[in-house]
Amino acid sequence: MGILDYLLKKNKPTSSASVAKERLQIIVAHERSNRGQPDYLPLMQQEILEVIRKYVDIEQDQVSVQVDNEDDCSVLELNITLPDAK
Amino acid sequence: MAKIIVVTSGKGGVGKTTSSAAISTGLALRGHKTVVIDFDVGLRNLDLIMGCERRVVYDFVNVINKEASLKQALIKDKRTEGLFILPASQTRDKDALTYEGVEAVLDELAQDFDYIICDSPAGIEQGAQMALYFAEEAIVVTNPEVSSVRDSDRILGILQSKSRMAEQGKSVKEHLLLTRYNPSRVASAEMLSVADVEEILAIPLLGVIPESEAVLKASNQGAPVILDEESEAGQAYSDAVARLLGEDVEHRFLEQQKKGFLQRLLGGK
Ligand SMILES: Nc1ncnc2c1ncn2[C@@H]1O[C@H](COP(=O)(O)OP(=O)(O)O)[C@@H](O)[C@H]1O
Ligand SMILES: [Mg+2]
């Protein structure tokens, strides 16, 4: 590595590897939380999203659906973040 | 009783077959009777890497279909004592393997061998699931690159839910094998480091294999790279085999080899 390269690298705010690491940590955490979830979940999430969108303008990632299994009952957890009222 | 170890990854082209060939050879060199099975039905390649492609008569599917005995299909390695290869079929479709058939072959092999190494096909579907189902240990081959790390995590999810061990309420022993590692690109922060990948996947590190020209040379010659004792990749595989056998060996080749201009200027040796 030349001196110029070295100095330029030092000034760069985030390295390419650290961007990769951060993106991976997010996607892997997301995929792990979806593991073991019922197969119908993604489609159900999509349909719920469409129903809400009839009334409020929200993004894909503002709706999360998850099933938690506790002993002898399953809980369907639905989280919807609505945009700030203007 | 044999120990069944799968070499898997999700993503293709990361070094599963290279690693299966090197590790099975390493185990046999240390006196453990070993068989390496090519599970990549339709895309046979392990035979080329092991250098026995011209001696294939019968294959894994022939044995499952009882068209040949195991004895007829197993190829004895010419270089390494105590090493055998069970080739994949070249022509049949992926559904040629059945769980019952594979189990029967593994049971028969288990009576004779110390280690059974399963070289998995790419993907996370049927073929890859078949290769890992019976395994007690898994070597997860990963490149320091986003799609490979993500796929490795998905394969870990499958090991933890769809393997026979998982079905029995036990867990497959997982090992991370980081291959095609380029220390100088890590040093310049262009490539994920060993520590980064370890942190994300959170499984014990079996070894780090540097990106090396010796691997291509070995595949050209049909001799597993572990036999190239001069090469860094060969030495790194030997270390990984030692660790697999429970030895405590320090990791090598994690640092940049050639000193940069600045480092030399500043007086590094
Ligand atoms: N450590 C390494 N250094 C350089 N090339 C490598 C290394 N490991 C694997 N390769 C190359 O990568 C390619 C894919 O390897 P292979 O073992 O066939 O992967 P897979 O079985 O996962 O598809 C081959 O061309 C091989 O020579
Ligand atoms: Mg392969």
PDB file of C-alpha atoms and ligand atoms in Angstrom, chain B residues 9 11-20 40 45 49 119-120 122 141 143 179-181 209-216 219 233 237, ligand 1:
ATOM      1  CA  SER B   9     -21.982 -24.332   3.315  1.00  0.00           C
ATOM      2  CA  LYS B  11     -23.397 -21.364  -1.062  1.00  0.00           C
ATOM      3  CA  GLY B  12     -21.596 -23.070  -3.947  1.00  0.00           C
ATOM      4  CA  GLY B  13     -17.963 -22.622  -4.904  1.00  0.00           C
ATOM      5  CA  VAL B  14     -16.725 -21.768  -1.427  1.00  0.00           C
ATOM      6  CA  GLY B  15     -14.396 -24.755  -1.035  1.00  0.00           C
ATOM      7  CA  LYS B  16     -16.450 -27.702   0.267  1.00  0.00           C
ATOM      8  CA  THR B  17     -14.968 -30.267  -2.108  1.00  0.00           C
ATOM      9  CA  THR B  18     -11.440 -28.885  -1.685  1.00  0.00           C
ATOM     10  CA  SER B  19     -11.900 -29.116   2.090  1.00  0.00           C
ATOM     11  CA  SER B  20     -13.509 -32.577   2.039  1.00  0.00           C
ATOM     12  CA  ASP B  40     -23.286 -33.990  -5.233  1.00  0.00           C
ATOM     13  CA  ASN B  45     -16.264 -33.618  -8.811  1.00  0.00           C
ATOM     14  CA  ILE B  49      -9.947 -33.427  -6.852  1.00  0.00           C
ATOM     15  CA  ASP B 119     -19.092 -33.666   0.787  1.00  0.00           C
ATOM     16  CA  SER B 120     -22.365 -31.750   0.455  1.00  0.00           C
ATOM     17  CA  ALA B 122     -24.532 -26.502  -2.691  1.00  0.00           C
ATOM     18  CA  VAL B 141     -17.164 -23.831   5.022  1.00  0.00           C
ATOM     19  CA  ASN B 143     -15.730 -17.368   2.662  1.00  0.00           C
ATOM     20  CA  THR B 179     -11.502 -20.458   3.486  1.00  0.00           C
ATOM     21  CA  ARG B 180     -10.090 -18.256   0.712  1.00  0.00           C
ATOM     22  CA  TYR B 181      -8.942 -15.835   3.379  1.00  0.00           C
ATOM     23  CA  ILE B 209      -7.391 -21.459   5.011  1.00  0.00           C
ATOM     24  CA  PRO B 210      -5.672 -18.665   3.105  1.00  0.00           C
ATOM     25  CA  GLU B 211      -6.451 -17.933  -0.521  1.00  0.00           C
ATOM     26  CA  SER B 212      -3.654 -19.812  -2.221  1.00  0.00           C
ATOM     27  CA  GLU B 213      -2.434 -20.692  -5.689  1.00  0.00           C
ATOM     28  CA  ALA B 214      -1.516 -24.089  -4.320  1.00  0.00           C
ATOM     29  CA  VAL B 215      -5.225 -25.024  -4.342  1.00  0.00           C
ATOM     30  CA  LEU B 216      -5.538 -24.583  -8.094  1.00  0.00           C
ATOM     31  CA  SER B 219      -6.772 -29.548  -8.340  1.00  0.00           C
ATOM     32  CA  ALA B 233      -3.123 -23.837   2.448  1.00  0.00           C
ATOM     33  CA  TYR B 237      -5.587 -27.825   6.491  1.00  0.00           C
TER      34      TYR B 237
HETATM   35  N1  LIG C   1      -8.074 -21.626  -0.312  1.00  0.00           N
HETATM   36  C1  LIG C   1      -8.318 -21.481  -1.625  1.00  0.00           C
HETATM   37  N2  LIG C   1      -7.505 -20.683  -2.382  1.00  0.00           N
HETATM   38  C2  LIG C   1      -7.751 -20.534  -3.706  1.00  0.00           C
HETATM   39  N3  LIG C   1      -8.722 -21.133  -4.369  1.00  0.00           N
HETATM   40  C3  LIG C   1      -9.562 -21.932  -3.691  1.00  0.00           C
HETATM   41  C4  LIG C   1      -9.410 -22.150  -2.291  1.00  0.00           C
HETATM   42  N4  LIG C   1     -10.399 -22.998  -1.879  1.00  0.00           N
HETATM   43  C5  LIG C   1     -11.126 -23.293  -2.970  1.00  0.00           C
HETATM   44  N5  LIG C   1     -10.637 -22.665  -4.072  1.00  0.00           N
HETATM   45  C6  LIG C   1     -11.157 -22.744  -5.452  1.00  0.00           C
HETATM   46  O1  LIG C   1     -12.542 -22.406  -5.420  1.00  0.00           O
HETATM   47  C7  LIG C   1     -13.253 -23.163  -6.382  1.00  0.00           C
HETATM   48  C8  LIG C   1     -14.420 -23.880  -5.720  1.00  0.00           C
HETATM   49  O2  LIG C   1     -13.928 -24.841  -4.817  1.00  0.00           O
HETATM   50  P1  LIG C   1     -14.727 -26.175  -4.467  1.00  0.00           P
HETATM   51  O3  LIG C   1     -13.953 -26.886  -3.410  1.00  0.00           O
HETATM   52  O4  LIG C   1     -15.053 -26.933  -5.702  1.00  0.00           O
HETATM   53  O5  LIG C   1     -16.052 -25.540  -3.866  1.00  0.00           O
HETATM   54  P2  LIG C   1     -17.481 -26.191  -3.571  1.00  0.00           P
HETATM   55  O6  LIG C   1     -17.283 -27.674  -3.408  1.00  0.00           O
HETATM   56  O7  LIG C   1     -17.907 -25.529  -2.286  1.00  0.00           O
HETATM   57  O8  LIG C   1     -18.375 -25.836  -4.698  1.00  0.00           O
HETATM   58  C9  LIG C   1     -12.263 -24.110  -7.014  1.00  0.00           C
HETATM   59  O9  LIG C   1     -11.857 -23.573  -8.232  1.00  0.00           O
HETATM   60  C10 LIG C   1     -11.122 -24.147  -6.039  1.00  0.00           C
HETATM   61  O10 LIG C   1      -9.900 -24.396  -6.667  1.00  0.00           O
END
